[in-house]
Amino acid sequence: MLPDSSGHFGIYGGKFVPETLMPALAELEEVYSKAKADPSFKEEFEYYLTKYVGRPTPLYFAGRLTKHLKGARIYLKREDLCHTGAHKINNTIGQAILTKRMGKHRVIAETGAGQHGVATATVAAMFGLECEIYMGTEDMARQSLNVFRMKLLGARVTPVDHGSRTLKDAINEAMRDWTTHVRTTHYVLGSVLGAHPYPMMVRDFQSVIGREARGQIFEAEGRLPDCLVACVGGGSNAIGLFYPFMDDPGVRMVGVEAGGLGIRTGRHAARFATGSAGIFQGTKTYLLQDRDGQVMVTHSVSAGLDYSAVGPEHSYYKDLKRVDYTYVTDKEALKAFSLLSEIEGIMPALESAHAIAYTMKLAPSLPGDRVIIVNLSGRGDKDVQHVSEIIGDR
Amino acid sequence: MGRIGETFKRLRNQGKKALITYIMAGDPDLSATEALISTIEQAGGDILELGVPFSDPVADGPAIQRASERALQSKTTLRKVLALVKKARKDGAAIPVIIMTYYNIIFQYGIARFSKDAASSGVDGAIIPDLPPEEAADFIKYARSSGLDTIFLLAPTSTGERIKRIASSSTGFIYYVSMTGITGARLRNLSEIREKIPGIRQHTDLPVAVGFGISNEDDAKRIAKWADGVIIGSALVKLIEANRGRRLLLPKVAGFIRAMKGAIG
């Protein structure tokens, strides 16, 4: 079972943080492993997933999209229907319960698109925890609706105005806050990133997506899917869908990264296309960096995918070739955003639109008896203003 | 025993404490760093930590973050910093030099290659704040074989078990982080430092130096009573920031070093 006891996925993962945080990681690991073995934790987690998040989310057969693409049958795992509008809340519910168990009263989080920030602020409100969210100023500009939502939920949103002013800088600042307030504060990391036990713990919380999808596709089709498709920023929605299918060798998995303006322009976030192994923000993983080891600035139309590294477990699957990683450009994602809105009445988050965009290429290449599940990880309401600025009012 | 160990031994015999100073190499450029190294040594600095910039310095506060940005602007790389140390040694610098940077910089350079090149350039040790001993087996192996000291950090949150592990992985000295926080933060609770140091000494005979947030002579003086060395980083980096490109830079730095050295005795 991965990760191993020291938090490694093959050569990736591990714990690369300042000493001040090492005891906090050990505490989190201990509290989490006790919780995992405790039926009352599972009960509480599932209670909130059902009654508060609204799970299970539907697995929806996208009939019009299937017909339009003239190929494989396409199912959408509707994480966009979760409370707060994205899969992120599956993880924040789990971590909020752990925060209480650790006796901590304050949570902090980073956010890129704002979905994880909203999900953290939401559970903090519900559990009565103090909450501070770090967000890059560039992301605040393109996701202003989510900034306001977090404030309405009672969280403090702290702008991060250095570096690339995006997700990676928000994580740096959250780590600095955590180092300073580690005795009272839990860091609710929002993806399968960072030091052990985060990649494992967040994967476990998000695996509810794949477990449900597995049961639902058997119900709908009486068999396993042929392919799973999900976008990969840090990679939590992708791991959440993929993980429960890992032992099914016939199920192909595709992770879709942000190709930005195109790989050749250098303005993208396709870590697996041009990155290499490095150590960044607590973990060893694929990283976009220069030859001296400086982390490169990324670009994507989608704030949630605009990140220089990727979850270490994905790096492991990449080398193992268990998961295929590809990318689509900003332009393709925007086209998918419009298409899904027009023919299914579902506005995907720009992150999830990357998975739809790849599906638009994949589905027509497959016969009509094949089955694809796409993780529709979030809804696009938050992106409407940003998209209208780009494509204009048509 | 290397230069670092010998320095502590000499100071101990004289009943003195070590003044360890941190500057960011390449801030604002490498020729300024070259002049600063010799100024610091002549003014009484006992050990020098030379920062190598990284794009994402998570353990550092605003002062060292800004210094990193300036050093990256001036295109400072690990290779150039090692060459600078080599030149300084040739020009007679005798002060022990420690490279302080984040692990990815060393990982990309190559751990084995770094250990070899650093030692042959006259570097005496390395501090890597985001590399705990758990992940440092390779680094320790290659550093030992090249004769580089591996200086690990201890924090107020470190448990007894971790103190033991870190003490057994360290050579040269142990870097005790004065507070839960980042470099340059305000030091509020000195008594916690006094209480923690005996617990560290139970596990090691290595010298213990204290850093993070020490910015004035009073704090330095009090901490020097309990520790073997006092590490000054952000306060010096700020002084360099304020006076960079000015003729007063070196005299100001020399005055600051002399005052700190005077305070810790």
XYZ file of C-alpha atoms in Angstrom:
659
model
C 0.000 0.000 0.000
C 1.196 3.432 -0.889
C 2.545 5.596 0.470
C 5.058 3.656 2.564
C 5.322 4.367 6.287
C 7.553 7.390 5.692
C 5.181 8.879 3.137
C 6.880 7.921 -0.122
C 5.281 6.902 -3.395
C 8.289 5.197 -4.925
C 10.903 7.930 -5.184
C 8.311 10.708 -4.748
C 6.581 12.225 -1.742
C 8.188 12.384 1.692
C 8.455 15.250 4.154
C 10.508 18.281 3.204
C 9.534 20.981 5.657
C 11.276 23.093 8.291
C 11.804 21.346 11.613
C 9.185 23.496 13.349
C 6.500 21.716 11.307
C 7.820 18.161 11.609
C 6.150 17.495 14.987
C 2.857 18.900 13.632
C 3.016 16.498 10.690
C 3.696 13.637 13.091
C 0.712 14.681 15.217
C -1.532 14.909 12.171
C -0.379 11.495 10.997
C -1.143 9.983 14.367
C -4.531 11.635 14.759
C -5.468 10.661 11.219
C -4.428 7.040 11.584
C -6.403 6.769 14.835
C -9.422 8.368 13.171
C -9.184 5.979 10.255
C -9.467 3.046 12.634
C -12.285 4.657 14.592
C -15.825 3.857 13.367
C -17.183 7.024 14.965
C -14.914 9.135 12.735
C -16.183 7.388 9.639
C -19.725 7.829 10.837
C -19.283 11.546 11.459
C -17.508 12.051 8.107
C -20.241 10.231 6.222
C -22.957 12.043 8.129
C -21.690 15.411 6.925
C -21.030 14.156 3.393
C -24.640 13.025 3.169
C -26.519 15.669 5.113
C -24.349 18.705 4.480
C -22.503 18.159 1.204
C -25.371 16.340 -0.481
C -23.644 13.092 -1.398
C -23.783 10.842 -3.276
C -23.425 13.093 -6.290
C -25.111 11.766 -9.445
C -23.335 10.001 -12.257
C -25.092 11.653 -15.160
C -25.223 10.194 -18.661
C -24.472 13.124 -20.950
C -26.692 11.982 -23.820
C -26.508 15.118 -25.928
C -22.763 15.431 -25.548
C -22.373 11.746 -26.454
C -24.529 12.218 -29.548
C -22.698 15.375 -30.515
C -19.269 13.750 -30.308
C -20.405 10.567 -32.055
C -18.370 8.068 -30.059
C -18.041 6.611 -26.596
C -20.802 6.994 -24.033
C -19.945 9.852 -21.687
C -20.881 9.989 -18.027
C -20.256 13.001 -15.854
C -19.502 12.576 -12.158
C -21.371 15.581 -10.859
C -19.054 16.944 -8.161
C -20.274 20.363 -9.262
C -23.459 19.543 -7.353
C -21.635 19.303 -4.030
C -22.390 22.034 -1.517
C -20.134 25.006 -2.378
C -19.915 23.835 -5.976
C -16.879 21.587 -6.140
C -15.296 18.403 -4.826
C -13.041 20.395 -2.491
C -15.493 20.163 0.398
C -15.087 16.355 0.680
C -11.582 17.014 1.978
C -12.324 20.045 4.124
C -15.058 18.173 6.022
C -12.551 15.432 6.866
C -9.826 17.856 7.913
C -12.203 19.981 9.984
C -13.205 16.926 12.008
C -9.508 16.156 12.539
C -8.885 19.766 13.603
C -11.436 19.357 16.376
C -9.845 16.072 17.405
C -6.459 17.787 17.688
C -7.997 20.437 19.919
C -7.023 23.233 17.535
C -9.347 26.197 17.060
C -7.966 27.914 13.973
C -7.666 26.748 10.373
C -5.751 28.283 7.504
C -5.776 27.386 3.833
C -4.415 28.434 0.470
C -6.633 28.818 -2.514
C -6.122 29.207 -6.235
C -9.520 29.273 -7.922
C -11.098 30.027 -4.587
C -13.022 26.746 -4.411
C -10.848 25.282 -1.695
C -10.930 28.584 0.178
C -14.710 28.639 0.017
C -14.896 24.985 1.078
C -12.594 25.661 4.039
C -14.415 28.848 5.065
C -17.686 26.923 4.847
C -16.688 24.093 7.164
C -14.975 26.569 9.496
C -18.296 28.402 9.796
C -20.160 25.169 10.355
C -17.713 23.803 12.970
C -17.088 27.170 14.638
C -13.401 27.506 13.744
C -11.463 30.684 13.127
C -10.429 30.796 9.454
C -7.836 32.620 7.381
C -7.392 32.070 3.646
C -4.291 32.987 1.644
C -4.829 33.873 -1.994
C -2.596 35.362 -4.677
C -3.659 38.807 -5.837
C -3.757 37.681 -9.470
C -6.180 34.912 -8.499
C -8.215 37.341 -6.396
C -8.692 39.469 -9.493
C -9.895 36.621 -11.685
C -11.988 34.920 -8.984
C -13.458 37.945 -7.247
C -16.814 36.277 -6.653
C -15.178 33.575 -4.535
C -13.266 36.200 -2.546
C -16.553 37.794 -1.596
C -18.077 34.404 -0.782
C -15.242 33.605 1.635
C -15.708 36.930 3.370
C -19.448 36.333 3.671
C -18.628 33.013 5.328
C -16.690 34.857 8.005
C -13.166 34.063 6.812
C -10.324 36.526 6.597
C -8.872 36.591 3.076
C -5.228 37.626 3.089
C -3.840 38.762 -0.274
C -0.445 37.400 -1.309
C 1.253 39.956 -3.467
C 4.659 38.489 -4.220
C 6.161 35.938 -6.570
C 3.691 34.932 -9.267
C 0.747 36.054 -7.064
C -0.971 32.717 -7.646
C -1.469 29.387 -5.906
C 2.186 28.561 -5.225
C 2.757 31.841 -3.449
C -0.435 31.388 -1.449
C 0.904 28.000 -0.290
C 4.260 29.567 0.703
C 2.428 32.138 2.791
C 0.133 29.562 4.374
C 3.190 27.478 5.305
C 4.772 30.541 6.912
C 1.603 31.182 8.904
C 1.471 27.537 9.950
C 5.114 27.624 11.066
C 4.292 30.622 13.240
C 0.985 29.425 14.714
C 1.499 25.677 14.567
C 0.468 25.112 18.177
C -3.073 26.411 17.683
C -3.615 26.139 13.946
C -4.297 23.340 11.497
C -3.326 23.873 7.876
C -6.136 22.577 5.669
C -4.124 21.833 2.553
C -6.497 21.605 -0.370
C -4.948 19.057 -2.672
C -2.865 15.879 -2.738
C 0.222 18.042 -2.291
C 2.716 18.911 0.372
C 4.412 16.767 2.969
C 3.185 13.406 4.218
C 0.501 12.710 5.425
C -1.333 15.283 3.282
C -1.175 13.531 -0.117
C -2.432 10.295 1.434
C -5.041 11.891 3.667
C -6.531 14.151 0.998
C -6.622 11.209 -1.433
C -8.487 9.104 1.118
C -11.061 11.841 1.712
C -11.543 12.421 -2.020
C -11.757 8.713 -2.862
C -15.448 8.884 -2.097
C -15.771 10.205 -5.670
C -14.378 7.059 -7.265
C -16.106 4.681 -4.866
C -19.473 6.161 -5.711
C -18.698 6.295 -9.432
C -17.695 2.643 -9.419
C -21.012 1.567 -7.924
C -22.978 3.932 -10.134
C -21.415 2.810 -13.406
C -22.100 -0.820 -12.532
C -25.689 0.153 -11.940
C -25.962 2.098 -15.191
C -23.864 -0.032 -17.539
C -23.344 -3.253 -15.644
C -19.616 -3.019 -16.126
C -16.466 -1.061 -15.477
C -15.761 2.060 -17.531
C -13.108 1.989 -20.258
C -11.632 5.315 -19.383
C -11.611 7.888 -16.599
C -10.808 11.521 -17.339
C -10.034 14.273 -14.829
C -8.172 17.555 -14.794
C -4.963 17.731 -12.749
C -3.824 20.838 -10.903
C -2.553 19.499 -7.606
C -4.535 16.431 -8.550
C -7.091 15.810 -5.794
C -10.201 15.389 -7.943
C -8.262 13.113 -10.288
C -6.877 10.897 -7.526
C -10.314 10.878 -5.915
C -11.854 9.421 -9.050
C -8.925 7.189 -10.085
C -7.884 5.613 -6.812
C -10.773 3.173 -6.313
C -10.149 1.876 -9.888
C -6.381 1.404 -9.480
C -6.646 -2.355 -9.250
C -8.783 -2.598 -12.384
C -6.167 -2.982 -15.116
C -8.743 -2.574 -17.897
C -9.629 0.941 -16.798
C -7.536 3.540 -18.542
C -6.992 6.805 -16.708
C -6.141 10.168 -18.170
C -5.077 13.239 -16.197
C -5.423 16.509 -18.087
C -3.061 19.350 -17.273
C -3.266 23.003 -18.239
C -1.567 23.589 -21.575
C -2.075 27.347 -21.218
C -1.064 29.217 -24.337
C 0.696 26.105 -25.670
C 3.747 24.172 -24.531
C 6.089 25.928 -26.930
C 5.242 29.363 -25.556
C 6.498 28.293 -22.120
C 3.287 29.739 -20.686
C 1.522 26.687 -19.330
C 1.234 24.422 -16.307
C 1.911 21.055 -17.967
C 4.317 19.658 -15.379
C 4.452 16.210 -16.932
C 5.097 17.578 -20.404
C 8.282 19.505 -19.607
C 8.934 19.209 -15.860
C 11.363 17.066 -13.898
C 11.722 15.729 -10.366
C 12.320 18.330 -7.710
C 11.594 19.202 -4.107
C 8.936 21.825 -3.605
C 6.554 22.825 -0.857
C 7.135 19.778 1.263
C 7.330 16.996 -1.275
C 9.386 15.449 -4.029
C 7.490 15.465 -7.297
C 7.429 16.617 -10.929
C 8.107 20.325 -11.031
C 8.427 23.068 -13.619
C 11.844 24.496 -12.861
C 14.907 25.909 -14.546
C 18.251 24.117 -14.595
C 19.315 25.769 -11.334
C 16.229 24.511 -9.514
C 14.306 27.805 -9.461
C 10.588 27.163 -9.709
C 9.043 28.534 -12.868
C 5.971 30.704 -13.108
C 3.058 28.969 -14.764
C 0.106 30.136 -16.794
C -3.415 28.858 -17.199
C -6.777 30.448 -17.826
C -7.860 28.340 -14.878
C -6.554 29.479 -11.489
C -7.033 26.015 -10.010
C -4.620 24.398 -12.479
C -2.093 27.221 -12.488
C 0.537 25.546 -10.310
C 4.198 24.591 -10.806
C 4.123 21.160 -9.170
C 1.737 18.237 -8.917
C 0.784 15.700 -6.278
C 3.591 13.143 -5.688
C 1.302 10.158 -6.190
C 0.590 11.391 -9.712
C 4.334 11.502 -10.374
C 4.508 7.903 -9.275
C 1.673 6.847 -11.608
C 3.256 8.845 -14.423
C 6.550 6.935 -14.190
C 4.678 3.672 -13.737
C 2.566 4.571 -16.815
C -0.545 3.595 -14.859
C -2.083 6.978 -15.637
C -1.628 8.873 -18.908
C -1.100 12.579 -18.583
C -1.880 15.002 -21.327
C -2.848 18.648 -21.626
C -5.268 20.947 -23.386
C -4.820 24.653 -24.050
C -6.731 27.618 -22.637
C -8.514 27.913 -25.951
C -9.659 24.287 -25.977
C -10.846 24.565 -22.380
C -12.861 27.686 -23.160
C -14.450 25.921 -26.118
C -15.405 23.011 -23.858
C -16.807 25.459 -21.316
C -19.149 26.841 -23.982
C -20.048 23.490 -25.493
C -21.085 21.837 -22.255
C -23.084 24.909 -21.304
C -24.872 24.948 -24.662
C -25.706 21.304 -25.152
C -26.015 19.932 -21.632
C -27.010 23.016 -19.676
C -24.067 22.451 -17.370
C -21.510 25.175 -16.897
C -18.266 23.502 -15.844
C -15.547 25.154 -13.791
C -12.678 26.165 -16.089
C -10.597 23.494 -14.343
C -13.133 20.767 -15.166
C -13.527 22.214 -18.669
C -9.995 20.890 -19.319
C -11.257 17.357 -18.710
C -14.244 18.002 -20.985
C -11.934 19.412 -23.683
C -9.837 16.254 -23.705
C -13.005 14.134 -23.765
C -14.047 16.022 -26.911
C -10.932 14.595 -28.559
C -11.100 11.153 -27.002
C -14.772 10.220 -27.340
C -15.016 10.471 -31.170
C -12.004 8.144 -31.474
C -13.781 5.358 -29.588
C -16.652 3.086 -30.685
C -20.147 3.734 -29.312
C -20.089 0.815 -26.899
C -17.216 2.275 -24.888
C -17.787 4.130 -21.631
C -15.985 7.225 -20.334
C -16.427 8.784 -16.918
C -15.370 12.433 -16.679
C -14.980 14.064 -13.316
C -16.930 17.284 -13.457
C -15.067 18.517 -10.404
C -16.714 21.912 -10.066
C -19.284 24.276 -11.449
C -18.464 27.293 -13.544
C -20.467 30.052 -11.896
C -17.271 31.429 -10.361
C -15.749 31.718 -13.851
C -18.576 33.440 -15.661
C -17.188 36.934 -15.238
C -13.654 35.862 -16.170
C -14.901 34.004 -19.259
C -17.047 36.922 -20.373
C -13.985 39.159 -20.222
C -12.096 36.735 -22.468
C -14.665 35.670 -25.028
C -16.919 38.708 -24.790
C -20.681 38.827 -25.001
C -21.742 36.717 -27.955
C 37.623 18.617 13.109
C 36.889 21.256 10.505
C 37.047 25.038 10.603
C 33.645 25.262 12.300
C 34.520 22.910 15.139
C 37.896 24.555 15.612
C 36.307 27.982 15.783
C 33.934 26.921 18.546
C 36.785 25.201 20.385
C 39.002 28.266 20.227
C 36.173 30.526 21.407
C 35.270 28.164 24.217
C 38.872 28.157 25.413
C 38.791 31.946 25.417
C 35.481 31.989 27.269
C 33.792 33.588 24.267
C 30.712 32.989 22.166
C 30.452 32.725 18.393
C 28.904 35.464 16.286
C 27.395 33.747 13.252
C 26.167 36.051 10.529
C 23.962 35.348 7.535
C 24.023 37.239 4.278
C 22.376 36.440 0.964
C 24.983 35.826 -1.724
C 24.394 38.031 -4.747
C 22.448 40.665 -2.824
C 22.608 43.004 -4.577
C 25.415 41.360 -6.581
C 28.300 38.971 -6.071
C 31.012 41.610 -5.983
C 29.211 43.243 -3.043
C 29.101 39.824 -1.378
C 32.836 39.404 -1.873
C 33.515 42.712 -0.138
C 31.036 41.882 2.633
C 32.712 38.558 3.415
C 36.025 40.227 4.135
C 34.382 43.112 6.026
C 32.473 40.704 8.262
C 35.554 38.634 8.979
C 37.677 41.673 9.787
C 35.002 43.203 12.013
C 34.877 40.090 14.186
C 32.318 37.739 12.633
C 33.265 34.198 13.653
C 31.268 32.114 11.169
C 29.502 33.124 7.960
C 26.334 31.646 6.515
C 26.039 32.358 2.835
C 22.507 32.148 1.488
C 21.906 30.910 -2.047
C 18.627 32.283 -3.393
C 15.595 30.097 -4.062
C 12.411 31.241 -5.727
C 10.184 29.974 -2.905
C 11.845 30.472 0.482
C 9.121 29.116 2.799
C 11.140 29.401 6.010
C 11.997 33.048 5.433
C 10.310 36.277 6.359
C 9.989 39.382 4.169
C 13.570 40.677 4.605
C 15.246 37.503 3.332
C 12.515 37.009 0.725
C 13.377 40.401 -0.723
C 17.084 39.592 -0.563
C 16.400 36.360 -2.476
C 14.562 38.302 -5.143
C 17.458 40.736 -5.531
C 19.946 37.862 -5.682
C 17.879 36.118 -8.348
C 17.729 39.406 -10.256
C 21.509 39.478 -10.275
C 21.450 35.905 -11.631
C 23.102 34.313 -8.625
C 23.474 30.537 -8.824
C 24.977 27.921 -6.545
C 27.802 27.408 -9.025
C 28.707 31.101 -8.919
C 28.524 31.204 -5.122
C 30.931 28.270 -4.821
C 33.302 30.026 -7.206
C 33.066 33.138 -5.059
C 34.004 31.202 -1.917
C 36.933 29.659 -3.747
C 38.160 33.110 -4.733
C 37.679 34.471 -1.208
C 39.737 31.597 0.200
C 42.475 32.312 -2.323
C 42.439 35.924 -1.200
C 42.982 34.829 2.378
C 39.507 34.514 3.904
C 39.784 32.186 6.908
C 36.270 32.525 8.317
C 34.267 29.272 8.286
C 31.656 29.427 5.529
C 28.340 27.580 5.533
C 26.072 27.374 2.517
C 22.442 27.885 3.471
C 19.804 27.164 0.878
C 16.712 25.127 0.115
C 17.007 21.508 -0.837
C 15.869 21.791 -4.448
C 18.856 24.007 -5.282
C 21.263 21.343 -4.041
C 19.193 18.484 -5.446
C 19.317 19.961 -8.956
C 23.041 20.636 -8.680
C 23.482 17.031 -7.554
C 24.048 16.041 -3.932
C 27.326 14.207 -4.560
C 28.609 16.895 -6.872
C 27.635 19.635 -4.426
C 29.451 17.973 -1.537
C 32.602 17.555 -3.586
C 32.553 21.007 -5.193
C 31.619 22.815 -1.995
C 34.399 21.165 -0.007
C 36.989 21.825 -2.686
C 35.882 25.471 -2.881
C 36.535 25.950 0.808
C 32.963 25.653 2.113
C 32.787 24.097 5.571
C 29.177 23.061 6.003
C 25.604 23.277 4.793
C 22.274 24.200 6.350
C 19.159 23.141 4.439
C 16.066 24.290 6.310
C 13.602 22.140 4.369
C 15.625 18.945 4.673
C 14.918 17.084 7.918
C 17.238 14.187 8.864
C 14.556 11.689 7.807
C 15.129 12.647 4.167
C 18.822 13.424 4.445
C 20.525 10.018 4.242
C 22.201 10.780 0.901
C 23.136 14.303 1.846
C 24.720 13.136 5.101
C 26.606 10.345 3.359
C 28.169 12.566 0.694
C 28.779 15.497 3.033
C 30.618 13.250 5.496
C 32.808 11.788 2.812
C 33.765 15.289 1.618
C 34.269 16.624 5.128
C 31.349 19.067 5.023
C 29.512 19.655 8.282
C 25.785 18.896 8.242
C 24.020 21.388 10.449
C 20.403 20.559 11.200
C 17.825 22.748 12.841
C 15.971 22.183 16.072
C 12.786 24.045 16.890
C 10.793 24.858 20.018
C 8.317 22.192 18.905
C 10.942 19.425 18.595
C 10.254 16.500 20.897
C 12.917 14.686 22.925
C 13.022 11.925 20.371
C 13.602 14.395 17.544
C 16.281 16.237 19.502
C 18.132 12.937 19.785
C 17.803 12.167 16.098
C 18.817 15.652 14.977
C 21.753 15.746 17.382
C 23.041 12.461 16.028
C 22.734 13.684 12.423
C 24.489 16.992 13.032
C 28.134 17.941 12.941
C 29.737 21.337 13.513
C 26.960 22.756 15.651
C 23.221 22.573 16.214
C 21.048 25.406 14.986
C 18.307 26.093 17.500
C 15.416 28.073 16.024
C 14.453 30.602 18.688
C 10.699 30.525 18.093
C 7.896 29.002 16.088
C 8.125 31.319 13.130
C 10.030 32.454 10.100
C 13.308 34.341 9.850
C 13.167 37.935 10.982
C 9.980 37.563 13.011
C 9.770 39.386 16.326
C 11.359 37.539 19.208
C 8.923 37.651 22.133
C 9.815 34.946 24.576
C 13.484 34.648 25.464
C 12.872 32.509 28.530
C 11.635 29.652 26.306
C 15.102 29.593 24.732
C 16.793 29.420 28.101
C 14.542 26.560 29.157
C 15.026 24.562 25.975
C 18.824 24.598 25.671
C 19.618 22.278 28.623
C 17.306 19.662 27.083
C 19.368 19.825 23.903
C 22.671 19.579 25.733
C 21.480 16.340 27.366
C 21.730 14.727 23.951
C 24.840 16.276 22.477
C 28.236 17.786 23.139
C 27.992 19.836 19.944
C 27.850 23.605 20.301
C 24.330 25.025 20.202
C 23.766 28.278 18.311
C 20.496 30.204 18.379
C 18.995 32.075 15.448
C 15.755 33.633 14.065
C 14.588 37.051 15.141
C 17.704 38.210 17.002
C 18.009 41.825 15.945
C 19.515 43.847 18.782
C 22.455 43.797 21.156
C 20.336 43.219 24.263
C 18.724 40.043 22.961
C 22.044 38.811 21.561
C 23.725 39.383 24.913
C 21.076 37.496 26.869
C 20.995 34.556 24.468
C 24.794 34.346 24.432
C 24.679 33.571 28.152
C 22.905 30.288 27.422
C 24.094 29.355 23.930
C 27.490 28.828 22.298
C 26.660 31.072 19.395
C 24.222 33.717 18.240
C 23.045 33.825 14.622
C 22.158 37.181 13.090
C 20.409 37.064 9.714
C 17.483 39.312 8.857
C 18.773 42.291 10.861
C 22.007 42.263 8.856
C 20.180 41.601 5.594
C 17.987 44.643 6.273
C 21.041 46.790 6.960
C 22.509 45.659 3.635
C 19.200 46.370 1.911
C 19.049 49.893 3.297
C 22.629 50.719 2.334
C 23.142 48.762 -0.856
C 24.981 50.582 -3.573
C 26.197 53.220 -1.096
C 29.741 53.917 0.018
C 28.571 53.643 3.613
C 27.570 49.974 3.215
C 30.811 48.364 4.381
C 31.498 50.745 7.301
C 27.906 50.326 8.508
C 28.124 46.541 8.327
C 31.485 46.592 10.119
C 30.036 48.769 12.879
C 27.035 46.460 13.272
C 29.242 43.354 13.499
C 31.553 44.984 16.043
C 28.608 46.032 18.198
C 27.065 42.550 18.106
C 30.385 40.876 18.805
C 30.924 43.251 21.693
C 27.492 42.429 23.087
C 27.844 38.658 23.080
C 31.416 38.690 24.457
